[in-house]
PDB file of C-alpha atoms in Angstrom:
ATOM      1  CA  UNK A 300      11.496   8.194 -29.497  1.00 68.00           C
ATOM      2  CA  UNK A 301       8.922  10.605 -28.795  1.00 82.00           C
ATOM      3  CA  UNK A 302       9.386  13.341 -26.461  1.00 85.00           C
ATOM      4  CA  UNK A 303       6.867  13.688 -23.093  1.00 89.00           C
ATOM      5  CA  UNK A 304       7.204  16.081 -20.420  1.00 90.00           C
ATOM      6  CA  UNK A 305       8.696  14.013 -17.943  1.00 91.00           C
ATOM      7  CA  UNK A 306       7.857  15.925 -15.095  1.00 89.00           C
ATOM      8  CA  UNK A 307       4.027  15.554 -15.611  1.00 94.00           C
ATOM      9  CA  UNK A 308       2.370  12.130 -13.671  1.00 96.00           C
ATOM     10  CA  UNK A 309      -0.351  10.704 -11.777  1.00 97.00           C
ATOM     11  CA  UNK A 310      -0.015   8.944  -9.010  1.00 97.00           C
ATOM     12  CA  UNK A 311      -3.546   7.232  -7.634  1.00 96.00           C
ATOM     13  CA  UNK A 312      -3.189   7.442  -3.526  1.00 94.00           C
ATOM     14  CA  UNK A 313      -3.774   4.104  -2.055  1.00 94.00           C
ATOM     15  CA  UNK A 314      -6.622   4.076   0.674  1.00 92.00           C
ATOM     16  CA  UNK A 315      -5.680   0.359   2.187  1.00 93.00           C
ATOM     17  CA  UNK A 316      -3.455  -1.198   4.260  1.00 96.00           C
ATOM     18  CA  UNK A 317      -0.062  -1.114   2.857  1.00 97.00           C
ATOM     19  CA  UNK A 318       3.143  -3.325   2.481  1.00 97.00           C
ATOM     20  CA  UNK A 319       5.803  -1.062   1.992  1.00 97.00           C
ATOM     21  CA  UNK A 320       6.028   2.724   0.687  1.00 98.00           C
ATOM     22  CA  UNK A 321       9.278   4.888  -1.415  1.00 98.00           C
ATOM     23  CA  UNK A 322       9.246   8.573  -1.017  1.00 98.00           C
ATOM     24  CA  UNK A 323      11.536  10.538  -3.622  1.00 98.00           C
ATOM     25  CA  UNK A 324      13.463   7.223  -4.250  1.00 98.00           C
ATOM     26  CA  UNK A 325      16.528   8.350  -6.704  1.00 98.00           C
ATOM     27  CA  UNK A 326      19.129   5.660  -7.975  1.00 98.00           C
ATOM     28  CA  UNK A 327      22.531   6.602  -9.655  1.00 98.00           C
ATOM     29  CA  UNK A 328      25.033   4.547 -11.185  1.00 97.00           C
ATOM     30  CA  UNK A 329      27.965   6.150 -10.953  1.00 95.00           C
ATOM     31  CA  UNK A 330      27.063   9.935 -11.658  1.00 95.00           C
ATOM     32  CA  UNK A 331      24.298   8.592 -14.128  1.00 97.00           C
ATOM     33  CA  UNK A 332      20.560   8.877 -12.985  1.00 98.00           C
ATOM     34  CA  UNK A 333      18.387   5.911 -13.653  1.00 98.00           C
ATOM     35  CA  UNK A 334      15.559   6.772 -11.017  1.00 98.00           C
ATOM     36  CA  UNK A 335      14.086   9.926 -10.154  1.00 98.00           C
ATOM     37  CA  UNK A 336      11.954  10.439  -7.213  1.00 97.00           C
ATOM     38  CA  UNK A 337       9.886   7.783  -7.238  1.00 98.00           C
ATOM     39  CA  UNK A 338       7.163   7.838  -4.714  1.00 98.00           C
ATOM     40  CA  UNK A 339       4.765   5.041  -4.725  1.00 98.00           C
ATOM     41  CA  UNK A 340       2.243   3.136  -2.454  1.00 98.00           C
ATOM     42  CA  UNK A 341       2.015  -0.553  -2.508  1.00 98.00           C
ATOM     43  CA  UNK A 342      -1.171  -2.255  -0.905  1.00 98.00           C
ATOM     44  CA  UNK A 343      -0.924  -5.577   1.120  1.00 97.00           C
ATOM     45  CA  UNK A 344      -2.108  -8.601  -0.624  1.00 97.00           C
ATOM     46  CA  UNK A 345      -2.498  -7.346  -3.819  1.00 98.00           C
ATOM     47  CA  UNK A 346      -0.615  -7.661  -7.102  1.00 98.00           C
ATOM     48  CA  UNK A 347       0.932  -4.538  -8.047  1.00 98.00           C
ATOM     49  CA  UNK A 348       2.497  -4.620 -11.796  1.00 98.00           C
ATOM     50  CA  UNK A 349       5.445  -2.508 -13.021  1.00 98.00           C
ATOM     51  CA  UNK A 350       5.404  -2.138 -16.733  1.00 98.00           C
ATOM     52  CA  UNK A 351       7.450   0.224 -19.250  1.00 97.00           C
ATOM     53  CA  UNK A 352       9.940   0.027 -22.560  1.00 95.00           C
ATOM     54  CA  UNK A 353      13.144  -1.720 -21.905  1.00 93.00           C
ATOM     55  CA  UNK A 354      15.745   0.695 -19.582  1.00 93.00           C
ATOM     56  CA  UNK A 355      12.802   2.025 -18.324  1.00 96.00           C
ATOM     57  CA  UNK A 356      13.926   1.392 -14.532  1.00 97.00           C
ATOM     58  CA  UNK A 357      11.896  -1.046 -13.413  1.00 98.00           C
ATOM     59  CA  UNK A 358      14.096  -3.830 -12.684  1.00 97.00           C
ATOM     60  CA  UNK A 359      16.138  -1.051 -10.853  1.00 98.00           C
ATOM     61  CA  UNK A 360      13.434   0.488  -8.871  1.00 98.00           C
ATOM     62  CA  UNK A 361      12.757  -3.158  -8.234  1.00 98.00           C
ATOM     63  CA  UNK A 362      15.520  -3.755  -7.073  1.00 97.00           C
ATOM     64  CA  UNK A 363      15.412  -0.959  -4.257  1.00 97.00           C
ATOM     65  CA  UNK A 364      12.976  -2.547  -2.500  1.00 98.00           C
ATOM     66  CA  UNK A 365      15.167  -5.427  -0.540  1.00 96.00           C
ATOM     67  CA  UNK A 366      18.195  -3.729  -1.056  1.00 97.00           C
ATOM     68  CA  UNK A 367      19.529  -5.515  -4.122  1.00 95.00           C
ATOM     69  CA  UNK A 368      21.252  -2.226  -5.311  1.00 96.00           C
ATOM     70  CA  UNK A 369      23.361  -2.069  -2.097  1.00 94.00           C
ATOM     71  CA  UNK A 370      26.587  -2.661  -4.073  1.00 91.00           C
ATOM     72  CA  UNK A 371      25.947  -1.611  -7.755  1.00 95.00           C
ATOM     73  CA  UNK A 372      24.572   1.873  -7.312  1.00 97.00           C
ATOM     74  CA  UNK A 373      23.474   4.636  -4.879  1.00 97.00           C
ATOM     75  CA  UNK A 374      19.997   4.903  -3.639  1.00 98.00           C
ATOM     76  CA  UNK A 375      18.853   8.027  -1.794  1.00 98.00           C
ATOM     77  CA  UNK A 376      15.377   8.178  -0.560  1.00 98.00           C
ATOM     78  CA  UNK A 377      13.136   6.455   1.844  1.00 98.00           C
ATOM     79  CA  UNK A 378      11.841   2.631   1.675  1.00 98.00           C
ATOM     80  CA  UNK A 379       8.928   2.170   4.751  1.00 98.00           C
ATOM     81  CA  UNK A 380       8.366  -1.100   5.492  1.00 97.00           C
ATOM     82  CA  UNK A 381       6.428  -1.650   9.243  1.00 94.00           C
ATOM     83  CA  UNK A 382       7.304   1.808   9.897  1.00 93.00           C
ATOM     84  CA  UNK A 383      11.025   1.510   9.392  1.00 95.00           C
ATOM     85  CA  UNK A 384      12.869   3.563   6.847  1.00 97.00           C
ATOM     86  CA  UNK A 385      14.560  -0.207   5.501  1.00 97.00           C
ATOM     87  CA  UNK A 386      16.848   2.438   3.275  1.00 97.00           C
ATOM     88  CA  UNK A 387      19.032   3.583   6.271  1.00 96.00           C
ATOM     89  CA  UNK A 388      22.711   2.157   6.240  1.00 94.00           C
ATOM     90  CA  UNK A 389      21.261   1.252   9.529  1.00 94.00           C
ATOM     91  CA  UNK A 390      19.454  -1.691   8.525  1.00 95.00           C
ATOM     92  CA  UNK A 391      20.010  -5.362   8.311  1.00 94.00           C
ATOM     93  CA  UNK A 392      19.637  -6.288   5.162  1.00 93.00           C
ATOM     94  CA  UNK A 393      19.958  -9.884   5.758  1.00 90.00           C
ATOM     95  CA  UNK A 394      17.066  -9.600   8.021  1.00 90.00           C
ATOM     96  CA  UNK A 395      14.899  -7.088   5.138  1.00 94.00           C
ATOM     97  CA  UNK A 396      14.840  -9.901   3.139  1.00 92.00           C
ATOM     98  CA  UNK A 397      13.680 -12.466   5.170  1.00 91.00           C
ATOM     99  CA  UNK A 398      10.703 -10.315   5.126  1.00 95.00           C
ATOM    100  CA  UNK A 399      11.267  -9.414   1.026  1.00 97.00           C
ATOM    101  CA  UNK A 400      11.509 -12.382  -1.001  1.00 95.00           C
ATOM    102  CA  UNK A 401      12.852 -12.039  -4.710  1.00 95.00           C
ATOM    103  CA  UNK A 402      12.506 -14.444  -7.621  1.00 95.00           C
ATOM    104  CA  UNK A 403      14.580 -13.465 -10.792  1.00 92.00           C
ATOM    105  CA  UNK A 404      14.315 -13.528 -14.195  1.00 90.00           C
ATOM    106  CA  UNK A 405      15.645 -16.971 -14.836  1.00 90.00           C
ATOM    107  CA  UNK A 406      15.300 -19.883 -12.735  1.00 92.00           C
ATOM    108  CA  UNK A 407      18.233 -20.143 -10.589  1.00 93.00           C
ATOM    109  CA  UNK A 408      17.474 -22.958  -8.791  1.00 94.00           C
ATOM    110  CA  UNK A 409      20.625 -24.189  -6.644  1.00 95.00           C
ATOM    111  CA  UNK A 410      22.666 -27.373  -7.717  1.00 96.00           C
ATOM    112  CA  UNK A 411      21.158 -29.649  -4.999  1.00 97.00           C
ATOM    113  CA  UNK A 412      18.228 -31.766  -4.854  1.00 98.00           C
ATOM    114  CA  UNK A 413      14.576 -30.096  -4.902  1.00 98.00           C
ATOM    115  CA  UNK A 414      14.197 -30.984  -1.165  1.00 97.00           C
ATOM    116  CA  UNK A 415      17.622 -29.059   0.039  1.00 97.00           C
ATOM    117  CA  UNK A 416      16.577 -26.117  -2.410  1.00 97.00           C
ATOM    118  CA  UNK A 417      13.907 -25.770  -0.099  1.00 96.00           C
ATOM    119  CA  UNK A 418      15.769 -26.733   3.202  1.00 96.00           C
ATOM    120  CA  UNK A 419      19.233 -25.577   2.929  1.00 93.00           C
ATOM    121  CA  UNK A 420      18.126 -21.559   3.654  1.00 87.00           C
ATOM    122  CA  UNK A 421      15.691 -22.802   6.255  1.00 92.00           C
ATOM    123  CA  UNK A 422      18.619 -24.778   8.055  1.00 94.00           C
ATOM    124  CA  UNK A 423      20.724 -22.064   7.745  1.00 89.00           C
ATOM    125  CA  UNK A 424      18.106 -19.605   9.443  1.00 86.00           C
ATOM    126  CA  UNK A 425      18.326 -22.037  12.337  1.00 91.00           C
ATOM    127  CA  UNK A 426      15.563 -23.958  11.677  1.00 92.00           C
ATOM    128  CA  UNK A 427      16.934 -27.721  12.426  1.00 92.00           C
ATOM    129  CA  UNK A 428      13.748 -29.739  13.533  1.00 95.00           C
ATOM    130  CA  UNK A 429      13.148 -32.284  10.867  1.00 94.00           C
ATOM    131  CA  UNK A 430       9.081 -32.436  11.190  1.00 96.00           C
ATOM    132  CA  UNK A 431       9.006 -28.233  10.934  1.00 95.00           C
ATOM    133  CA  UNK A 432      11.486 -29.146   8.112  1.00 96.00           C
ATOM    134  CA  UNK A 433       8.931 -31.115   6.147  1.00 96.00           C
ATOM    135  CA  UNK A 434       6.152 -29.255   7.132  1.00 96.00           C
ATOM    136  CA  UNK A 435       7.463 -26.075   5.513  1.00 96.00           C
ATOM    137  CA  UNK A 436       8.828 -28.102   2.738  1.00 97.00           C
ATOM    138  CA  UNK A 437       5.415 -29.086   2.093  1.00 97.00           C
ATOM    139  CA  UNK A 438       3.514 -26.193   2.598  1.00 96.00           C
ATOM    140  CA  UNK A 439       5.631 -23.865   0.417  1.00 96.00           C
ATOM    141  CA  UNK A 440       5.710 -26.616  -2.389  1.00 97.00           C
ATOM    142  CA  UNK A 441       2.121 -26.657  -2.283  1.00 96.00           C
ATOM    143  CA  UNK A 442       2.068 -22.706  -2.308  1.00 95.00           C
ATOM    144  CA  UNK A 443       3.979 -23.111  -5.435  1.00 95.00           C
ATOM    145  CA  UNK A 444       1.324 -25.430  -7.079  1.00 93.00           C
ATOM    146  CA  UNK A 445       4.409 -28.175  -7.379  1.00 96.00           C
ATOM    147  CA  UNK A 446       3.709 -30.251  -4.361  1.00 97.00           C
ATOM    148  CA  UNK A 447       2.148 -32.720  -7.052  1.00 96.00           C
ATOM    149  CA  UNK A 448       4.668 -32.724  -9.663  1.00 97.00           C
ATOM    150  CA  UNK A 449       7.442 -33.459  -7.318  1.00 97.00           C
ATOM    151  CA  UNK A 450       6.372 -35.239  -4.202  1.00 97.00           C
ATOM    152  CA  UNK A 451       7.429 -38.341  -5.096  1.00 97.00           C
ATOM    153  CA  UNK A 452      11.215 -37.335  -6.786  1.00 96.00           C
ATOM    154  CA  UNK A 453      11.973 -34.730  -3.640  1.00 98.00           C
ATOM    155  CA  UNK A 454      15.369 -36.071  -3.396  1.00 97.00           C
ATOM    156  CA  UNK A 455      15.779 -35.352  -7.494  1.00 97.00           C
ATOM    157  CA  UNK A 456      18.370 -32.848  -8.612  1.00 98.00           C
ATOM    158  CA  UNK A 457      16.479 -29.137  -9.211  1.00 98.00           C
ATOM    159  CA  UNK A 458      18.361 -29.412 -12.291  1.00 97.00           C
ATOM    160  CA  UNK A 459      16.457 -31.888 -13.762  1.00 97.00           C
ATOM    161  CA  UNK A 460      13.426 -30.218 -14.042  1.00 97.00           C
ATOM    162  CA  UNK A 461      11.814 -27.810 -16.406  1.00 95.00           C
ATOM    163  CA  UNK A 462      12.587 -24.465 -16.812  1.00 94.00           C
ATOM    164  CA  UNK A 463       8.608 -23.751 -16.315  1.00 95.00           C
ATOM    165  CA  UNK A 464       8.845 -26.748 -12.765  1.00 96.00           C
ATOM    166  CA  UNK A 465      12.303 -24.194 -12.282  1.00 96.00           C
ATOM    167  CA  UNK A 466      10.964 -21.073 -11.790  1.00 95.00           C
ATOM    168  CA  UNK A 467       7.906 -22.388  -9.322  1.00 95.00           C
ATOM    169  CA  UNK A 468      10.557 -24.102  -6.978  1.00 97.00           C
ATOM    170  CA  UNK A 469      12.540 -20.638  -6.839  1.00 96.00           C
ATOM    171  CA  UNK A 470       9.104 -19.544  -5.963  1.00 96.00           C
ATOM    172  CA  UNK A 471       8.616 -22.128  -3.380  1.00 96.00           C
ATOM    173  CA  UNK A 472      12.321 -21.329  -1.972  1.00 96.00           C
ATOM    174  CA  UNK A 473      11.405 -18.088  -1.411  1.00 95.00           C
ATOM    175  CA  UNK A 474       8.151 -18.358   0.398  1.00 95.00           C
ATOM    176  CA  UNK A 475       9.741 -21.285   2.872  1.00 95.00           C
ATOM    177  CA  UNK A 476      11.057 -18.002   4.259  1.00 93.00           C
ATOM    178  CA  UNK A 477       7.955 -17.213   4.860  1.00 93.00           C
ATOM    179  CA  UNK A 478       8.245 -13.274   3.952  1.00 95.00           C
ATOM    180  CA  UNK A 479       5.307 -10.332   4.106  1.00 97.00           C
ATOM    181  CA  UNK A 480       6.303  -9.447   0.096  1.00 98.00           C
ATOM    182  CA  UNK A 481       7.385 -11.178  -2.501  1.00 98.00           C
ATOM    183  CA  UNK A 482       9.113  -9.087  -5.578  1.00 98.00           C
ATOM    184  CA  UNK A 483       9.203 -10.762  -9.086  1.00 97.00           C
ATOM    185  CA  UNK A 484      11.447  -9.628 -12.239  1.00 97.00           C
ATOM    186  CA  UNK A 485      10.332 -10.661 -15.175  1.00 94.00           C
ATOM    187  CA  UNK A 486       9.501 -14.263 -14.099  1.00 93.00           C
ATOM    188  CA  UNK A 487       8.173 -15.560 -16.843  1.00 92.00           C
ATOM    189  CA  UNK A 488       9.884 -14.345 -19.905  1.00 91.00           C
ATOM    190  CA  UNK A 489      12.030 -17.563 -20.307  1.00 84.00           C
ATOM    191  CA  UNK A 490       9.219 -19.685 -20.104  1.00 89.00           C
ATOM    192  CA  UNK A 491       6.443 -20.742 -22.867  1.00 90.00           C
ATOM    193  CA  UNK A 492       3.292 -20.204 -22.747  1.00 92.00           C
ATOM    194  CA  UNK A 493       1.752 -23.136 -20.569  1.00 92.00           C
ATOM    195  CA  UNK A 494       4.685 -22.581 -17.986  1.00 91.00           C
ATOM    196  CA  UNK A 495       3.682 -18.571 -18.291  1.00 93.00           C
ATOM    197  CA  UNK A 496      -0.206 -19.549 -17.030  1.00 94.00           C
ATOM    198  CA  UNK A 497       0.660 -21.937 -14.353  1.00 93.00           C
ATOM    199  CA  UNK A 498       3.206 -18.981 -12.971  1.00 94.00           C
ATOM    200  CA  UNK A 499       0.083 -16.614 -13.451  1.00 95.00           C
ATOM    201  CA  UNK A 500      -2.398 -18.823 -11.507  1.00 95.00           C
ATOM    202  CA  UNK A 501       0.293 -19.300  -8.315  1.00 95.00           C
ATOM    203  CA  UNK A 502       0.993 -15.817  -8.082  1.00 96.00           C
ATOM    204  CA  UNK A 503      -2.922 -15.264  -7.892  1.00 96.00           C
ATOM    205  CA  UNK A 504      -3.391 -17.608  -5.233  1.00 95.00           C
ATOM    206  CA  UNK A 505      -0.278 -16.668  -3.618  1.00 95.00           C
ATOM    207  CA  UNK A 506      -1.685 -13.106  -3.101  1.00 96.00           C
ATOM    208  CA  UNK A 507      -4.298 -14.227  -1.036  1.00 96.00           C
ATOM    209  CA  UNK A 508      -1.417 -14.268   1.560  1.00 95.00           C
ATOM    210  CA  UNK A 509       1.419 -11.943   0.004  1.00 97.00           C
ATOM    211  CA  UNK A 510       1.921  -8.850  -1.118  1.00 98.00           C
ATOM    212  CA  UNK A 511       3.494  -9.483  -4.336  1.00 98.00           C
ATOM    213  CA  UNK A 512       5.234  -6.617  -6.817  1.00 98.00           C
ATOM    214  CA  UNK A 513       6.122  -7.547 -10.296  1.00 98.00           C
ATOM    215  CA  UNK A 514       7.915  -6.786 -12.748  1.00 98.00           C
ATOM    216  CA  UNK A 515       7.101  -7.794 -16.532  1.00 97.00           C
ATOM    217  CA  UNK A 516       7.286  -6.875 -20.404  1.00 94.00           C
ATOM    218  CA  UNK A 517       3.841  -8.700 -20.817  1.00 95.00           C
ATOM    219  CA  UNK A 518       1.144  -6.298 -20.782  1.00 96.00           C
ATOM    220  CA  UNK A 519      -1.129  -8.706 -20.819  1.00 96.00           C
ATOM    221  CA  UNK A 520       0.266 -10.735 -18.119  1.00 97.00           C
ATOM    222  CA  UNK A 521       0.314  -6.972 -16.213  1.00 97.00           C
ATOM    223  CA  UNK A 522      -3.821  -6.873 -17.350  1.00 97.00           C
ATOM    224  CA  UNK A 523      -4.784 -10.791 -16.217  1.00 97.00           C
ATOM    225  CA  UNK A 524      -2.508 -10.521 -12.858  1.00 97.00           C
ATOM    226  CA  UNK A 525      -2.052  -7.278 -10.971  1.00 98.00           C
ATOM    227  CA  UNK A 526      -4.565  -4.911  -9.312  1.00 98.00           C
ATOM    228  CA  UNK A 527      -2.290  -2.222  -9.663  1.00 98.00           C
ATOM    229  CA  UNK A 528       0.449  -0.700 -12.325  1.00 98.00           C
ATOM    230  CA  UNK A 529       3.336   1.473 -12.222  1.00 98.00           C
ATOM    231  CA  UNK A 530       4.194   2.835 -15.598  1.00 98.00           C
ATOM    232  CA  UNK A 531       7.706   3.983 -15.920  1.00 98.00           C
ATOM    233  CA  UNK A 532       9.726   5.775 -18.759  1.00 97.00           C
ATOM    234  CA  UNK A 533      13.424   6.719 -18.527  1.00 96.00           C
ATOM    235  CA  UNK A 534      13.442   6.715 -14.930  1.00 97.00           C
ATOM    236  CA  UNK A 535       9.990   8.743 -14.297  1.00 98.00           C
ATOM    237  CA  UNK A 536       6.834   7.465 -12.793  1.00 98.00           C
ATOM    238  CA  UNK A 537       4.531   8.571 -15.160  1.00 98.00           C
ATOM    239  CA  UNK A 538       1.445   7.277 -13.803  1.00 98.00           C
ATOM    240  CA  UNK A 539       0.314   4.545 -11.099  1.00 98.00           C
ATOM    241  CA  UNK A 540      -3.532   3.717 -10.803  1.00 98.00           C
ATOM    242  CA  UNK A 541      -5.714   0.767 -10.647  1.00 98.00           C
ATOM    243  CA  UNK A 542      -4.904  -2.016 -13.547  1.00 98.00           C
ATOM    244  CA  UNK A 543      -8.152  -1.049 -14.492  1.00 98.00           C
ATOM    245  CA  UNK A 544      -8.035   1.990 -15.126  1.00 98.00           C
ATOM    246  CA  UNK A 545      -4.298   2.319 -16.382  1.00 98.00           C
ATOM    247  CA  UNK A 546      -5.052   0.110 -19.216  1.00 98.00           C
ATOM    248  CA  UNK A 547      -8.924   1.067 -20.088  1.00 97.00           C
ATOM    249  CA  UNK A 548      -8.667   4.857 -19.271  1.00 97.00           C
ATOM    250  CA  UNK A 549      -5.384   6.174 -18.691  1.00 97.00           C
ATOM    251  CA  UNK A 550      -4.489   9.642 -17.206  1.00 97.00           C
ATOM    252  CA  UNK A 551      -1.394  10.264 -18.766  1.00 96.00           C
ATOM    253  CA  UNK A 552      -0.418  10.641 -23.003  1.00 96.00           C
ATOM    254  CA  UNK A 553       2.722   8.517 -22.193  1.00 96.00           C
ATOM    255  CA  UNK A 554       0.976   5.649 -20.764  1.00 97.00           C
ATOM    256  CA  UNK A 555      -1.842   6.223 -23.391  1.00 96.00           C
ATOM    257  CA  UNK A 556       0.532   5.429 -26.396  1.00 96.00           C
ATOM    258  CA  UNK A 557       2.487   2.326 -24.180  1.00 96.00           C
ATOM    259  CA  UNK A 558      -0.778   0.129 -23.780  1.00 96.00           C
ATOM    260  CA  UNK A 559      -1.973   1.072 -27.101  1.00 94.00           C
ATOM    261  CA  UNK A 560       1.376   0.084 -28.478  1.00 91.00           C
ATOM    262  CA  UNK A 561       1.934   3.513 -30.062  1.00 85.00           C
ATOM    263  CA  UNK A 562       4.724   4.035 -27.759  1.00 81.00           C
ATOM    264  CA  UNK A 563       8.454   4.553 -29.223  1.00 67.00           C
TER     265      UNK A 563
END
């Protein structure tokens, strides 16, 4: 592995509306530092990419940003979201993410039918009137590009459909919530290629109406997607600029050698 001076970045400033904001995020397991003062910027409705070598901390700086760390790991720093520090033991999380939707890496669509994977978190957010039922049902299916697929098997089990059809419902199930930001790990690296596109094209459209950050391995999925990417190595945020320019003219030597695949 090649050595970089890890305490050399750049960090683009954002000059638009944003969704959410970290200042000197830092994440420990145990006494063993996997983030390091990340500070980052992440514009509303856009598609912001986070890209780097495997245990590079993205999942885990990911992960910060709805509070999925709560009980694995300590986070110090701030997380802004509507001008409220969503990091302080404070906060409901339950109520952060309604407003922060996550989709994982696999599909982990629950063992019900496709309509109840949509309905069942609605219900339990006290939702009960059967037309609002449908209507959201509908709306976040559509939202999903699987309205069409499914709309005649809603009462099918989840299980029974592809892992590609999979992944878009946990999609769907999230945005029922109807949440500002939607976070994404890796959701497409179980899937072939088709799948991979028809993931690509929702999460385009999708941003039209959500700010969406995510996570992937594909740097060419990070190039077709996002307007923005984080590069991160060992913990560090080496450099975070327009897609653009982080893949056609990069500041940093690190992120240089990772797109050019000279990296390691």
């Amino acid at each position: 592995m090649k050595e970089y001076n890890l305490d050399e970045s750049y960090i683009t400033d954002i000059n638009e509306k944003l969704a959410l904001s970290t200042k000197d995020i830092q994440v420990y397991y145990g006494k063993s530092q996997a983030i390091f003062n990340a500070s980052l910027k992440f514009p509303r409705y856009k598609i912001t990419a986070l890209i780097g070598a495997s245990g590079s901390g993205k999942s885990t700086y990911l992960r910060c940003l709805n509070r999925m760390n709560d009980k694995v790991a300590t986070v110090n720093g701030e997380i802004s979201y509507r001008g409220v520090d969503i990091n302080s033991p404070k906060t409901n999380v339950y109520e952060v993410r309604k407003h922060i939707g996550m989709v994982f890496q696999r599909p982990n669509p629950f063992a019900k039918s496709i309509r109840e994977n949509i309905t069942f978190a609605l219900k339990n957010a006290g939702i009960t009137k059967k037309s609002e039922l449908e209507e959201r049902l509908e709306e976040s299916l559509k939202g999903a590009a699987l309205w069409d697929e499914v709309k005649d098997d809603l009462n099918k089990s989840a299980l029974a459909l592809s892992g590609g059809q999979q992944q878009r419902l946990c999609i769907a199930r999230s945005i029922a919530m109807k949440p500002d930001i939607l976070l994404l790990d890796e959701p497409a690296s179980a899937l072939d290629p088709i799948s991979t596109s028809k993931i690509e094209d929702t999460l385009k459209t999708l941003s039209k109406d959500y700010s969406i950050i995510i996570v992937t391995h594909n740097l060419q999925q990070a190039s077709r997607i996002s307007d923005y990417t984080a590069f991160l190595h060992l913990g560090h945020i080496i450099e975070y600029n327009s897609t653009v320019n982080v893949f056609t003219n990069p500041k940093m030597r690190p992120t240089e050698d990772y797109v050019s695949g000279n990296f390691g």
